[in-house]
Amino acid sequence: MSCHCALSVAVLAFAGRWCLGAADVGDFAPCVRVFYKSWPPKGLAGTPICQRYHNQYRFATLYSRPRRAPWFSAYLYSAPTGKRPHSTWKFEPQLAYPEADGNMVPFQPGPLDQNVVDSQAVEPDYINSTYSRGHLNPSLHHQSHEDRAATFTLTNVVPQKVGSNDGPWEALEQTVNKTLQAYCLGEAYIVTGIIPYLKDERWLKNHRVAVPEYMWSAYCCPNYNSSLPDELKDEFPTYAAIGRNDRNSTEEIVPVSETAKKQFRGYDVRQMPLDTLEMYLRDRFQTVVSVFYEQCSGSD
Ligand SMILES: *[C@@H]1O[C@H](CO)[C@@H](O)[C@H](O)[C@H]1NC(C)=O
Ligand SMILES: *[C@@H]1O[C@H](CO)[C@@H](O)[C@H](O)[C@H]1NC(C)=O
Ligand SMILES: *[C@@H]1O[C@H](CO)[C@@H](O)[C@H](O)[C@H]1NC(C)=O
Ligand SMILES: *[C@@H]1O[C@H](CO)[C@@H](O)[C@H](O)[C@H]1NC(C)=O
């Protein structure tokens, strides 16, 4: 595909860095390998982003422009090594400039490009808000430094309460890491997304970025060690979870444990079979949502 960057004066300044190839918006084709059977989740509508960093596709995100936040991110798990990187936060130029090459770009100090501000969340949206930056695709689930650094893009992030992000949700990410590392023998496909409020949508302070009521996650590991301990028998080939992001939510979907530490109370995570998750997604989105092809029942 040819490059039309010179059409826009605003783009010219960045043309050297961004104008290298085809746009990545509109299609998951270049990064379809991160989905089980190359089959992206069905039922949710948004802007597909093949998340590209240092000229390689790293994972996939279905982005909601009106919410300036993702519906879900999908990625291949790889056993982590080393520490969480101190990474700079990045944005997706192609959401503002369709001709951009799709590599994510670090935010620079100084004034922000208004076209970028209009098209997606930017750092000031989160600064001084009462929410942290909650990764959907966490750096914890990746081996290479570059795969980890690539998760630090605001299109992979939702407003998440610290009590969830540093508490039960992080514990879930660690549990999934241990489970997959111990018993998954082949690829593990993970999709992590959000559930919006049913009504009375919440927003970050300046009404630009929508806050999710819940977060959800599911993995699909078709090729696993069949000598599973009893407590993991129901957790292969696929398992899921929903986590609270609001202490005040009712308890129908995820009950609250009274014994949790005070700072984590009300941010419980409930693990559940994939079809239970899909039932809650159908209820809230009022449409059938399918996370994995044939519910990850395939044989490879
Ligand atoms: C955050 O709050 C500090 C202290 O009130 C203020 O100086 C700063 O400008 C605020 N930053 C943003 C991005 O709102
Ligand atoms: C992931 O799980 C493995 C196996 O239990 C463990 O050794 C490793 O420390 C875990 N990694 C993280 C970042 O928690
Ligand atoms: C499967 O798990 C069993 C029991 O934990 C273990 O002894 C065996 O080595 C594992 N097999 C593989 C292929 O990892
Ligand atoms: C939860 O309810 C309390 C008391 O009504 C209120 O102060 C707080 O802002 C609510 N929290 C959220 C996240 O809505």
PDB file of C-alpha atoms in Angstrom, residues 3 15 17 44 50 54 59 83 92 109 135 146 148 154-155 165 170 173 192 198 201 207 215-216 270 283:
ATOM      1  CA  CYS A   3       1.807   6.186   1.586  1.00  0.00           C
ATOM      2  CA  ALA A  15       6.004  11.452   8.338  1.00  0.00           C
ATOM      3  CA  ARG A  17       8.731   8.119  11.690  1.00  0.00           C
ATOM      4  CA  LEU A  44     -18.296  -7.016  20.155  1.00  0.00           C
ATOM      5  CA  CYS A  50      -2.824  -5.012  15.665  1.00  0.00           C
ATOM      6  CA  HIS A  54       9.595  -2.201  16.938  1.00  0.00           C
ATOM      7  CA  PHE A  59      -0.888  -8.617  20.310  1.00  0.00           C
ATOM      8  CA  LYS A  83      11.103  -7.926  36.389  1.00  0.00           C
ATOM      9  CA  GLU A  92      -1.219   4.549  18.455  1.00  0.00           C
ATOM     10  CA  PRO A 109       7.219  15.664  26.975  1.00  0.00           C
ATOM     11  CA  HIS A 135      -3.353  -3.449  31.638  1.00  0.00           C
ATOM     12  CA  GLU A 146       9.955  -6.043  23.881  1.00  0.00           C
ATOM     13  CA  ARG A 148       6.524  -6.613  27.818  1.00  0.00           C
ATOM     14  CA  LEU A 154      -2.814   3.327  26.593  1.00  0.00           C
ATOM     15  CA  THR A 155      -4.979   1.501  24.057  1.00  0.00           C
ATOM     16  CA  ASN A 165      -5.069  -3.736  40.059  1.00  0.00           C
ATOM     17  CA  GLU A 170      -2.968  -9.143  40.041  1.00  0.00           C
ATOM     18  CA  GLU A 173      -2.678 -12.864  36.652  1.00  0.00           C
ATOM     19  CA  THR A 192      -8.929 -10.083  28.610  1.00  0.00           C
ATOM     20  CA  LEU A 198     -25.456  -1.354  32.524  1.00  0.00           C
ATOM     21  CA  GLU A 201     -21.689   5.026  32.524  1.00  0.00           C
ATOM     22  CA  HIS A 207     -15.466  12.687  30.730  1.00  0.00           C
ATOM     23  CA  MET A 215     -12.890  -6.904  33.993  1.00  0.00           C
ATOM     24  CA  TRP A 216     -12.904 -10.418  32.580  1.00  0.00           C
ATOM     25  CA  ARG A 270     -14.506 -14.951  40.677  1.00  0.00           C
ATOM     26  CA  ASP A 283     -26.625 -10.596  29.544  1.00  0.00           C
TER      27      ASP A 283
END
